[in-house]
């Protein structure tokens, strides 16, 4: 990861409206739309499969949105004059229209002073007090000029972009009928291909995740100064970052930096030689960084209530938990020796294990019982780590399979105490909340409901002030 301090190299970015002070009570005007678990958890940190499908999405749209076009007015002069758009409402993965607009913005090498993510559950549509609020049902994409003139829909926006920022007549077509016929075939093929990126990236960049939802019961940390993103539409890694910006509902300044863009030389001067995209600048924390994976983790860590866990594991949990729960409940006491002849020894061992569990869970604020080989347990501890929550991890072995479990008695005792024998098993303030995706109510459901939170940071004009978390455990057990 390459991270740089930017105070000395970047001019001040235009400020967004001052973020509201943090409160545990949602704004009364915000429509309370609690997302379903499926929509909330389809937005974890991108993995290698996401990188692959994003790459295929870029290939499907070649050569669009990659190289600055020869008909761009910016390329006709010295290349040093930035051409800007004031405001663009956008949804990263809307299947077609928004993508066509972003492709042309890259080809014309434009700067968009403010890109406002406008997913259906964005602040744009659910918070009337939001600076960029629109009436529900407003057409997206939507371009707003400095004087307030508005263009809605890709056709009108593209016409404006070409008329304003492209050399006149550069895109004229031939009068030859045969050429026109071939052109129509090509156009039809390209139009069909324009839907492939949306299909390949289905589920990403379409909705605001629950970790950043305006309807959350907890205050979501927001930047007071606009984020700045150097990006171009056809880059698979830039797409991953823009998807997360949509999912976190974060407005940003877009600085196009496609191939042949003079802006790449400017980037190299700022960064000491690199013109790699994506490149994120955040003056709120005096940070700048390359690498999509690092940027995305940073965005979740800084501007979300938590980092969503793997949606693949969540889907697997939906299948595995109800299927295997009765099996686990019957198997746990058998593995612990309940069917043996010496029932008194078994009962004594269970009583001792229960006492140990009570001591462990009452002497530590957060306790998690795990298996070292379980991906669910690893995901749960990673989530707690990302939340900056201190916890005590107690391993019961490698897995529940005979020969791999090391403390079957304690597992059986957990089952008798709580009814849950599967791991991970999380206790807060001495009481069980279950596993990562399910339980009473489970770690992720508790986060979605706002009964658990991390020690988030409140962004002020002077410093980052940590907010005390001494009340969150009490509230979770109320």
Tab-separated table of C-alpha atoms in Angstrom:
chain	number	residue	atom	x	y	z
A	1	UNK	CA	0.000	0.000	0.000
A	2	UNK	CA	1.276	3.420	-0.918
A	3	UNK	CA	-0.108	6.189	1.297
A	4	UNK	CA	1.059	9.795	1.156
A	5	UNK	CA	0.384	12.910	3.160
A	6	UNK	CA	-1.045	15.488	0.818
A	7	UNK	CA	-1.087	18.829	2.598
A	8	UNK	CA	1.884	20.141	0.673
A	9	UNK	CA	0.980	18.863	-2.782
A	10	UNK	CA	-2.762	19.257	-3.310
A	11	UNK	CA	-4.790	22.453	-3.424
A	12	UNK	CA	-7.789	22.592	-1.143
A	13	UNK	CA	-10.739	20.638	-2.513
A	14	UNK	CA	-14.185	22.248	-2.632
A	15	UNK	CA	-15.939	21.679	0.680
A	16	UNK	CA	-19.105	19.684	0.979
A	17	UNK	CA	-21.811	20.864	3.339
A	18	UNK	CA	-20.752	20.538	6.975
A	19	UNK	CA	-21.622	17.112	8.289
A	20	UNK	CA	-24.280	17.061	10.975
A	21	UNK	CA	-23.127	16.421	14.502
A	22	UNK	CA	-23.318	12.793	15.497
A	23	UNK	CA	-26.404	11.556	17.252
A	24	UNK	CA	-27.812	8.147	18.047
A	25	UNK	CA	-31.267	9.291	16.893
A	26	UNK	CA	-31.984	9.365	13.139
A	27	UNK	CA	-33.170	12.601	11.541
A	28	UNK	CA	-36.967	12.726	11.940
A	29	UNK	CA	-37.488	13.548	8.252
A	30	UNK	CA	-35.462	10.616	6.964
A	31	UNK	CA	-37.578	7.779	5.687
A	32	UNK	CA	-36.689	4.741	7.759
A	33	UNK	CA	-35.998	1.988	5.241
A	34	UNK	CA	-34.182	-0.860	6.883
A	35	UNK	CA	-32.539	-2.892	4.100
A	36	UNK	CA	-32.984	-6.611	3.990
A	37	UNK	CA	-30.050	-8.743	4.992
A	38	UNK	CA	-29.441	-9.784	1.398
A	39	UNK	CA	-29.125	-6.235	0.108
A	40	UNK	CA	-27.167	-5.103	3.120
A	41	UNK	CA	-24.525	-7.797	2.844
A	42	UNK	CA	-24.014	-7.931	-0.922
A	43	UNK	CA	-21.374	-5.236	-0.574
A	44	UNK	CA	-18.329	-6.652	1.168
A	45	UNK	CA	-14.746	-5.721	0.294
A	46	UNK	CA	-14.206	-6.867	-3.332
A	47	UNK	CA	-12.317	-10.103	-3.804
A	48	UNK	CA	-10.510	-11.756	-6.737
A	49	UNK	CA	-13.830	-12.746	-8.309
A	50	UNK	CA	-14.914	-9.098	-8.255
A	51	UNK	CA	-11.648	-8.122	-9.932
A	52	UNK	CA	-12.237	-10.747	-12.633
A	53	UNK	CA	-15.813	-9.735	-13.392
A	54	UNK	CA	-14.881	-6.055	-13.349
A	55	UNK	CA	-12.131	-6.819	-15.859
A	56	UNK	CA	-14.606	-8.647	-18.077
A	57	UNK	CA	-16.967	-5.682	-17.784
A	58	UNK	CA	-14.197	-3.403	-19.059
A	59	UNK	CA	-13.418	-5.758	-21.942
A	60	UNK	CA	-17.096	-5.835	-22.902
A	61	UNK	CA	-17.063	-2.061	-23.397
A	62	UNK	CA	-13.726	-1.651	-25.181
A	63	UNK	CA	-12.677	0.804	-26.530
A	64	UNK	CA	-15.098	3.164	-24.772
A	65	UNK	CA	-14.134	5.167	-21.712
A	66	UNK	CA	-10.438	4.283	-21.874
A	67	UNK	CA	-8.553	6.795	-24.029
A	68	UNK	CA	-9.077	10.540	-24.363
A	69	UNK	CA	-10.769	11.108	-27.713
A	70	UNK	CA	-9.125	13.065	-30.506
A	71	UNK	CA	-12.328	15.128	-30.774
A	72	UNK	CA	-12.024	16.370	-27.179
A	73	UNK	CA	-11.619	20.145	-27.062
A	74	UNK	CA	-9.211	19.703	-24.164
A	75	UNK	CA	-6.776	18.042	-26.580
A	76	UNK	CA	-6.972	20.832	-29.139
A	77	UNK	CA	-5.056	23.385	-27.085
A	78	UNK	CA	-2.179	23.069	-24.657
A	79	UNK	CA	-4.027	20.414	-22.636
A	80	UNK	CA	-3.516	22.442	-19.478
A	81	UNK	CA	-6.978	23.991	-19.325
A	82	UNK	CA	-9.314	21.894	-17.193
A	83	UNK	CA	-12.860	21.632	-18.522
A	84	UNK	CA	-15.367	21.066	-15.757
A	85	UNK	CA	-18.924	20.026	-15.058
A	86	UNK	CA	-20.575	21.282	-11.895
A	87	UNK	CA	-22.746	18.401	-10.686
A	88	UNK	CA	-23.606	14.892	-11.855
A	89	UNK	CA	-26.091	12.537	-10.211
A	90	UNK	CA	-24.959	8.994	-10.959
A	91	UNK	CA	-25.459	5.349	-10.069
A	92	UNK	CA	-22.350	3.298	-10.780
A	93	UNK	CA	-24.156	0.161	-11.914
A	94	UNK	CA	-27.445	1.236	-13.472
A	95	UNK	CA	-27.034	-1.232	-16.380
A	96	UNK	CA	-26.579	1.359	-19.147
A	97	UNK	CA	-27.422	5.083	-19.074
A	98	UNK	CA	-25.055	6.307	-16.356
A	99	UNK	CA	-22.228	4.253	-17.813
A	100	UNK	CA	-22.605	5.853	-21.240
A	101	UNK	CA	-22.334	9.296	-19.655
A	102	UNK	CA	-19.250	8.361	-17.619
A	103	UNK	CA	-17.587	6.864	-20.689
A	104	UNK	CA	-17.993	10.117	-22.590
A	105	UNK	CA	-16.735	12.134	-19.607
A	106	UNK	CA	-13.552	10.015	-19.647
A	107	UNK	CA	-13.163	10.404	-23.408
A	108	UNK	CA	-13.552	14.183	-23.146
A	109	UNK	CA	-11.147	14.264	-20.171
A	110	UNK	CA	-13.495	16.293	-17.994
A	111	UNK	CA	-13.544	17.123	-14.306
A	112	UNK	CA	-16.842	16.717	-12.468
A	113	UNK	CA	-16.701	18.954	-9.422
A	114	UNK	CA	-19.257	16.835	-7.574
A	115	UNK	CA	-20.449	13.352	-8.458
A	116	UNK	CA	-23.430	12.563	-6.239
A	117	UNK	CA	-24.245	8.861	-5.891
A	118	UNK	CA	-27.994	8.563	-6.345
A	119	UNK	CA	-28.928	4.950	-5.595
A	120	UNK	CA	-32.629	4.401	-4.836
A	121	UNK	CA	-31.933	4.310	-1.069
A	122	UNK	CA	-29.391	7.139	-1.146
A	123	UNK	CA	-29.695	10.292	0.951
A	124	UNK	CA	-30.644	11.936	-2.345
A	125	UNK	CA	-34.080	10.323	-2.109
A	126	UNK	CA	-34.575	9.552	1.602
A	127	UNK	CA	-33.276	12.664	3.374
A	128	UNK	CA	-35.077	15.914	2.445
A	129	UNK	CA	-32.491	17.930	4.407
A	130	UNK	CA	-29.623	16.635	2.264
A	131	UNK	CA	-27.862	19.295	0.197
A	132	UNK	CA	-28.339	17.239	-2.964
A	133	UNK	CA	-31.853	15.926	-2.249
A	134	UNK	CA	-34.133	15.212	-5.222
A	135	UNK	CA	-37.807	14.268	-5.443
A	136	UNK	CA	-38.364	10.539	-5.472
A	137	UNK	CA	-38.545	9.250	-9.030
A	138	UNK	CA	-36.173	11.878	-10.477
A	139	UNK	CA	-34.419	10.619	-13.592
A	140	UNK	CA	-30.802	9.522	-13.195
A	141	UNK	CA	-28.270	10.304	-14.657
A	142	UNK	CA	-28.786	13.998	-14.095
A	143	UNK	CA	-26.407	16.814	-15.004
A	144	UNK	CA	-26.699	20.226	-13.327
A	145	UNK	CA	-24.789	23.268	-14.579
A	146	UNK	CA	-23.474	26.170	-12.522
A	147	UNK	CA	-26.504	28.293	-13.487
A	148	UNK	CA	-28.908	25.540	-12.446
A	149	UNK	CA	-29.769	24.333	-15.953
A	150	UNK	CA	-30.444	20.617	-15.796
A	151	UNK	CA	-30.172	17.765	-18.282
A	152	UNK	CA	-31.781	14.442	-17.367
A	153	UNK	CA	-31.237	11.118	-19.100
A	154	UNK	CA	-28.224	9.920	-21.068
A	155	UNK	CA	-29.430	11.137	-24.470
A	156	UNK	CA	-29.730	14.796	-23.451
A	157	UNK	CA	-26.571	14.714	-21.342
A	158	UNK	CA	-24.489	13.167	-24.129
A	159	UNK	CA	-25.795	15.736	-26.589
A	160	UNK	CA	-24.789	18.547	-24.218
A	161	UNK	CA	-21.334	17.053	-23.599
A	162	UNK	CA	-20.600	16.681	-27.302
A	163	UNK	CA	-21.905	20.128	-28.131
A	164	UNK	CA	-19.915	21.768	-25.345
A	165	UNK	CA	-16.700	19.778	-24.988
A	166	UNK	CA	-16.136	18.054	-28.367
A	167	UNK	CA	-14.911	19.505	-31.650
A	168	UNK	CA	-17.893	20.337	-33.839
A	169	UNK	CA	-18.659	17.758	-36.528
A	170	UNK	CA	-16.048	15.262	-35.369
A	171	UNK	CA	-18.605	12.504	-35.018
A	172	UNK	CA	-20.407	12.904	-38.377
A	173	UNK	CA	-21.426	9.774	-40.259
A	174	UNK	CA	-20.969	8.843	-43.908
A	175	UNK	CA	-23.705	9.309	-46.487
A	176	UNK	CA	-22.840	5.963	-48.005
A	177	UNK	CA	-25.779	3.612	-47.538
A	178	UNK	CA	-23.634	0.529	-47.188
A	179	UNK	CA	-21.520	2.204	-44.530
A	180	UNK	CA	-24.681	3.295	-42.755
A	181	UNK	CA	-25.960	-0.270	-42.770
A	182	UNK	CA	-22.702	-1.567	-41.331
A	183	UNK	CA	-22.778	1.208	-38.791
A	184	UNK	CA	-26.255	0.207	-37.694
A	185	UNK	CA	-25.096	-3.367	-37.184
A	186	UNK	CA	-22.109	-2.184	-35.172
A	187	UNK	CA	-24.325	0.138	-33.135
A	188	UNK	CA	-26.760	-2.663	-32.401
A	189	UNK	CA	-23.916	-4.917	-31.267
A	190	UNK	CA	-22.432	-2.222	-29.071
A	191	UNK	CA	-25.822	-1.432	-27.558
A	192	UNK	CA	-26.276	-5.087	-26.649
A	193	UNK	CA	-22.781	-5.196	-25.140
A	194	UNK	CA	-23.525	-2.100	-23.071
A	195	UNK	CA	-25.669	-4.224	-20.742
A	196	UNK	CA	-22.949	-6.795	-20.046
A	197	UNK	CA	-21.059	-4.774	-17.398
A	198	UNK	CA	-24.265	-4.392	-15.405
A	199	UNK	CA	-24.901	-8.121	-15.555
A	200	UNK	CA	-21.310	-8.996	-14.695
A	201	UNK	CA	-21.329	-6.634	-11.714
A	202	UNK	CA	-24.890	-7.284	-10.583
A	203	UNK	CA	-25.372	-6.476	-6.909
A	204	UNK	CA	-22.537	-3.968	-6.702
A	205	UNK	CA	-22.751	-0.200	-7.003
A	206	UNK	CA	-26.566	-0.205	-7.053
A	207	UNK	CA	-27.656	0.341	-3.436
A	208	UNK	CA	-26.327	2.035	-0.312
A	209	UNK	CA	-25.194	-0.638	2.129
A	210	UNK	CA	-26.591	-0.782	5.648
A	211	UNK	CA	-23.203	0.218	7.064
A	212	UNK	CA	-23.669	3.693	5.547
A	213	UNK	CA	-27.438	3.998	5.217
A	214	UNK	CA	-29.095	7.326	5.969
A	215	UNK	CA	-31.817	5.402	7.800
A	216	UNK	CA	-29.322	3.810	10.194
A	217	UNK	CA	-30.078	4.274	13.871
A	218	UNK	CA	-26.447	5.299	14.315
A	219	UNK	CA	-24.698	8.387	12.925
A	220	UNK	CA	-22.697	7.549	9.814
A	221	UNK	CA	-19.323	9.338	9.611
A	222	UNK	CA	-19.228	11.677	6.590
A	223	UNK	CA	-16.395	13.781	5.140
A	224	UNK	CA	-16.636	17.547	5.425
A	225	UNK	CA	-14.392	18.079	2.388
A	226	UNK	CA	-14.994	16.399	-0.927
A	227	UNK	CA	-13.022	13.277	-1.712
A	228	UNK	CA	-11.068	13.499	-4.974
A	229	UNK	CA	-10.790	10.503	-7.301
A	230	UNK	CA	-8.542	10.233	-10.338
A	231	UNK	CA	-10.244	7.633	-12.481
A	232	UNK	CA	-11.451	6.637	-15.918
A	233	UNK	CA	-14.460	4.573	-16.834
A	234	UNK	CA	-12.778	1.658	-18.603
A	235	UNK	CA	-10.432	0.740	-15.750
A	236	UNK	CA	-11.539	-2.367	-13.840
A	237	UNK	CA	-9.964	-1.220	-10.555
A	238	UNK	CA	-11.444	2.270	-10.779
A	239	UNK	CA	-14.863	0.637	-11.183
A	240	UNK	CA	-14.439	-1.258	-7.897
A	241	UNK	CA	-13.735	1.997	-6.060
A	242	UNK	CA	-16.641	3.852	-7.677
A	243	UNK	CA	-18.988	1.012	-6.751
A	244	UNK	CA	-18.044	1.376	-3.093
A	245	UNK	CA	-18.427	5.168	-3.263
A	246	UNK	CA	-22.015	4.534	-4.401
A	247	UNK	CA	-22.548	1.918	-1.706
A	248	UNK	CA	-21.239	4.295	0.971
A	249	UNK	CA	-23.215	7.231	-0.454
A	250	UNK	CA	-20.115	9.430	-0.707
A	251	UNK	CA	-20.038	12.423	-3.075
A	252	UNK	CA	-16.659	13.009	-4.684
A	253	UNK	CA	-14.835	15.099	-7.245
A	254	UNK	CA	-14.029	13.090	-10.373
A	255	UNK	CA	-10.851	13.956	-12.269
A	256	UNK	CA	-10.737	11.978	-15.493
A	257	UNK	CA	-7.308	10.506	-16.179
A	258	UNK	CA	-7.689	8.085	-19.076
A	259	UNK	CA	-4.959	7.105	-21.473
A	260	UNK	CA	-3.418	10.119	-23.282
A	261	UNK	CA	-4.841	12.494	-20.659
A	262	UNK	CA	-2.558	15.455	-19.851
A	263	UNK	CA	-3.780	15.002	-16.285
A	264	UNK	CA	-1.577	11.931	-15.966
A	265	UNK	CA	1.499	14.116	-16.153
A	266	UNK	CA	0.017	16.301	-13.441
A	267	UNK	CA	-0.507	13.175	-11.319
A	268	UNK	CA	3.102	12.121	-11.840
A	269	UNK	CA	4.298	15.529	-10.656
A	270	UNK	CA	2.094	15.288	-7.544
A	271	UNK	CA	2.958	11.717	-6.641
A	272	UNK	CA	6.629	11.598	-7.496
A	273	UNK	CA	6.291	9.722	-10.756
A	274	UNK	CA	3.151	7.568	-10.755
A	275	UNK	CA	0.046	8.164	-12.858
A	276	UNK	CA	-1.689	5.005	-11.707
A	277	UNK	CA	-5.475	4.965	-11.415
A	278	UNK	CA	-7.426	4.869	-9.229
A	279	UNK	CA	-5.864	7.511	-7.010
A	280	UNK	CA	-7.820	8.830	-4.028
A	281	UNK	CA	-7.160	12.067	-2.169
A	282	UNK	CA	-8.864	12.720	1.168
A	283	UNK	CA	-8.005	16.062	2.704
A	284	UNK	CA	-10.169	15.252	5.737
A	285	UNK	CA	-7.434	12.889	6.924
A	286	UNK	CA	-4.511	14.311	4.920
A	287	UNK	CA	-4.249	11.035	3.007
A	288	UNK	CA	-3.675	9.989	-0.588
A	289	UNK	CA	-3.370	6.457	-1.912
A	290	UNK	CA	-3.246	4.162	-4.924
A	291	UNK	CA	-4.424	0.503	-5.129
A	292	UNK	CA	-8.139	-0.171	-5.259
A	293	UNK	CA	-8.099	-2.728	-2.425
A	294	UNK	CA	-6.363	-0.295	-0.067
A	295	UNK	CA	-8.671	2.552	-1.078
A	296	UNK	CA	-11.783	0.446	-0.492
A	297	UNK	CA	-10.640	-0.752	2.921
A	298	UNK	CA	-9.831	2.839	3.827
A	299	UNK	CA	-13.271	4.053	2.723
A	300	UNK	CA	-15.045	1.394	4.783
A	301	UNK	CA	-12.824	2.009	7.783
A	302	UNK	CA	-13.291	5.779	7.634
A	303	UNK	CA	-16.804	6.375	6.294
A	304	UNK	CA	-18.872	3.338	7.260
A	305	UNK	CA	-20.146	2.030	10.573
A	306	UNK	CA	-18.525	-1.318	9.834
A	307	UNK	CA	-16.937	-3.288	7.006
A	308	UNK	CA	-19.528	-5.723	5.638
A	309	UNK	CA	-18.430	-9.370	5.784
A	310	UNK	CA	-18.369	-11.748	2.838
A	311	UNK	CA	-21.727	-12.075	1.125
A	312	UNK	CA	-20.733	-15.571	-0.014
A	313	UNK	CA	-20.411	-16.707	3.594
A	314	UNK	CA	-23.675	-14.992	4.460
A	315	UNK	CA	-25.415	-16.929	1.689
A	316	UNK	CA	-23.770	-20.144	2.851
A	317	UNK	CA	-24.872	-19.431	6.417
A	318	UNK	CA	-28.476	-19.076	5.285
A	319	UNK	CA	-28.266	-22.655	4.002
A	320	UNK	CA	-25.920	-24.305	6.492
A	321	UNK	CA	-27.292	-22.931	9.777
A	322	UNK	CA	-30.885	-24.233	9.595
A	323	UNK	CA	-29.741	-27.468	7.978
A	324	UNK	CA	-27.002	-28.368	10.443
A	325	UNK	CA	-28.302	-26.804	13.673
A	326	UNK	CA	-30.244	-29.891	14.818
A	327	UNK	CA	-27.299	-32.087	13.868
A	328	UNK	CA	-24.877	-29.936	15.844
A	329	UNK	CA	-27.198	-29.960	18.877
A	330	UNK	CA	-27.395	-33.760	18.945
A	331	UNK	CA	-23.740	-34.319	18.090
A	332	UNK	CA	-22.225	-31.893	20.611
A	333	UNK	CA	-23.129	-33.803	23.804
A	334	UNK	CA	-22.233	-37.121	22.157
A	335	UNK	CA	-18.761	-35.818	21.270
A	336	UNK	CA	-18.430	-34.565	24.838
A	337	UNK	CA	-19.203	-38.052	26.257
A	338	UNK	CA	-22.866	-37.768	27.238
A	339	UNK	CA	-23.548	-41.370	26.139
A	340	UNK	CA	-20.871	-42.822	28.383
A	341	UNK	CA	-21.570	-44.957	31.408
A	342	UNK	CA	-20.104	-42.447	33.880
A	343	UNK	CA	-22.845	-39.815	33.740
A	344	UNK	CA	-21.712	-38.261	37.007
A	345	UNK	CA	-18.295	-37.439	35.558
A	346	UNK	CA	-19.941	-35.966	32.458
A	347	UNK	CA	-22.286	-33.826	34.537
A	348	UNK	CA	-19.362	-32.605	36.636
A	349	UNK	CA	-17.355	-31.750	33.518
A	350	UNK	CA	-20.301	-29.829	32.077
A	351	UNK	CA	-20.784	-27.901	35.319
A	352	UNK	CA	-17.099	-27.019	35.393
A	353	UNK	CA	-17.185	-25.887	31.747
A	354	UNK	CA	-20.239	-23.720	32.426
A	355	UNK	CA	-18.459	-22.107	35.342
A	356	UNK	CA	-15.429	-21.411	33.135
A	357	UNK	CA	-17.653	-19.872	30.453
A	358	UNK	CA	-19.346	-17.644	33.016
A	359	UNK	CA	-15.964	-16.510	34.338
A	360	UNK	CA	-14.634	-15.863	30.812
A	361	UNK	CA	-17.664	-13.970	29.581
A	362	UNK	CA	-18.139	-11.915	32.753
A	363	UNK	CA	-14.481	-10.908	33.102
A	364	UNK	CA	-14.157	-9.748	29.468
A	365	UNK	CA	-16.457	-7.274	27.753
A	366	UNK	CA	-16.458	-9.146	24.452
A	367	UNK	CA	-15.668	-12.847	24.136
A	368	UNK	CA	-15.753	-14.942	20.981
A	369	UNK	CA	-15.476	-18.730	20.912
A	370	UNK	CA	-13.977	-19.936	17.632
A	371	UNK	CA	-12.543	-22.748	15.532
A	372	UNK	CA	-9.188	-21.902	13.983
A	373	UNK	CA	-10.084	-23.356	10.549
A	374	UNK	CA	-13.612	-21.942	10.301
A	375	UNK	CA	-14.052	-19.186	7.685
A	376	UNK	CA	-17.103	-17.956	9.616
A	377	UNK	CA	-14.983	-17.508	12.741
A	378	UNK	CA	-12.249	-15.734	10.791
A	379	UNK	CA	-14.829	-13.412	9.246
A	380	UNK	CA	-16.271	-12.634	12.689
A	381	UNK	CA	-12.894	-11.762	14.233
A	382	UNK	CA	-11.996	-9.690	11.168
A	383	UNK	CA	-15.240	-7.770	11.580
A	384	UNK	CA	-14.532	-7.109	15.251
A	385	UNK	CA	-11.009	-5.993	14.326
A	386	UNK	CA	-12.387	-3.605	11.714
A	387	UNK	CA	-14.736	-2.220	14.347
A	388	UNK	CA	-11.758	-1.535	16.632
A	389	UNK	CA	-13.467	-3.603	19.320
A	390	UNK	CA	-11.204	-5.339	21.835
A	391	UNK	CA	-12.189	-8.926	22.478
A	392	UNK	CA	-10.952	-12.177	23.978
A	393	UNK	CA	-10.829	-15.073	21.522
A	394	UNK	CA	-11.109	-18.589	22.916
A	395	UNK	CA	-10.465	-21.423	20.475
A	396	UNK	CA	-12.182	-24.768	20.974
A	397	UNK	CA	-10.011	-26.457	18.369
A	398	UNK	CA	-9.599	-26.500	14.602
A	399	UNK	CA	-13.178	-27.544	13.715
A	400	UNK	CA	-16.178	-29.431	15.113
A	401	UNK	CA	-15.192	-32.643	13.305
A	402	UNK	CA	-14.050	-35.460	15.610
A	403	UNK	CA	-10.286	-35.371	15.943
A	404	UNK	CA	-10.144	-31.627	15.259
A	405	UNK	CA	-12.197	-30.343	18.174
A	406	UNK	CA	-10.160	-29.901	21.349
A	407	UNK	CA	-12.776	-28.860	23.894
A	408	UNK	CA	-16.003	-30.757	23.150
A	409	UNK	CA	-17.140	-30.358	26.762
A	410	UNK	CA	-17.115	-26.584	26.531
A	411	UNK	CA	-18.984	-26.716	23.229
A	412	UNK	CA	-21.654	-28.930	24.823
A	413	UNK	CA	-21.841	-26.565	27.794
A	414	UNK	CA	-22.392	-23.620	25.462
A	415	UNK	CA	-25.250	-25.578	23.901
A	416	UNK	CA	-26.904	-26.220	27.253
A	417	UNK	CA	-26.483	-22.585	28.314
A	418	UNK	CA	-27.646	-20.880	25.121
A	419	UNK	CA	-29.064	-23.468	22.719
A	420	UNK	CA	-26.249	-22.735	20.236
A	421	UNK	CA	-23.460	-25.226	19.599
A	422	UNK	CA	-22.144	-23.732	16.352
A	423	UNK	CA	-19.203	-21.335	16.263
A	424	UNK	CA	-18.385	-18.502	16.224
A	425	UNK	CA	-20.268	-17.739	19.404
A	426	UNK	CA	-20.074	-14.170	20.676
A	427	UNK	CA	-20.785	-12.871	24.173
A	428	UNK	CA	-21.080	-9.200	25.054
A	429	UNK	CA	-21.327	-8.075	28.651
A	430	UNK	CA	-21.706	-11.689	29.742
A	431	UNK	CA	-24.675	-12.389	27.455
A	432	UNK	CA	-24.788	-14.353	24.214
A	433	UNK	CA	-25.623	-12.542	20.969
A	434	UNK	CA	-25.063	-15.660	18.840
A	435	UNK	CA	-22.907	-16.023	15.738
A	436	UNK	CA	-21.899	-13.691	12.955
A	437	UNK	CA	-25.081	-13.797	10.832
A	438	UNK	CA	-27.681	-15.262	13.180
A	439	UNK	CA	-28.450	-15.748	16.858
A	440	UNK	CA	-29.867	-13.361	19.425
A	441	UNK	CA	-29.683	-11.498	17.121
A	442	UNK	CA	-26.163	-12.203	15.770
A	443	UNK	CA	-23.267	-9.812	15.215
A	444	UNK	CA	-24.258	-8.461	11.789
A	445	UNK	CA	-28.000	-8.150	12.576
A	446	UNK	CA	-27.072	-6.264	15.756
A	447	UNK	CA	-24.986	-3.866	13.685
A	448	UNK	CA	-27.816	-3.403	11.194
A	449	UNK	CA	-30.288	-2.744	13.987
A	450	UNK	CA	-27.971	-0.157	15.528
A	451	UNK	CA	-27.587	-1.946	18.849
A	452	UNK	CA	-23.853	-2.382	18.353
A	453	UNK	CA	-21.391	0.128	17.047
A	454	UNK	CA	-17.678	0.729	16.741
A	455	UNK	CA	-15.746	3.627	18.274
A	456	UNK	CA	-16.322	5.746	15.207
A	457	UNK	CA	-14.597	9.065	14.672
A	458	UNK	CA	-16.303	12.398	14.395
A	459	UNK	CA	-14.810	14.640	11.774
A	460	UNK	CA	-14.444	18.250	12.802
A	461	UNK	CA	-12.700	21.185	11.184
A	462	UNK	CA	-9.750	20.866	13.546
A	463	UNK	CA	-9.170	17.224	14.367
A	464	UNK	CA	-10.515	13.710	14.474
A	465	UNK	CA	-12.116	13.221	17.851
A	466	UNK	CA	-12.800	9.654	19.030
A	467	UNK	CA	-16.282	9.206	20.417
A	468	UNK	CA	-16.544	7.340	23.717
A	469	UNK	CA	-18.194	3.945	23.428
A	470	UNK	CA	-19.020	3.124	27.035
A	471	UNK	CA	-22.781	3.085	26.383
A	472	UNK	CA	-23.002	0.757	23.400
A	473	UNK	CA	-22.754	-2.515	25.310
A	474	UNK	CA	-25.413	-1.407	27.786
A	475	UNK	CA	-27.729	-0.390	24.963
A	476	UNK	CA	-27.200	-3.702	23.202
A	477	UNK	CA	-28.428	-5.596	26.241
A	478	UNK	CA	-31.378	-3.364	27.078
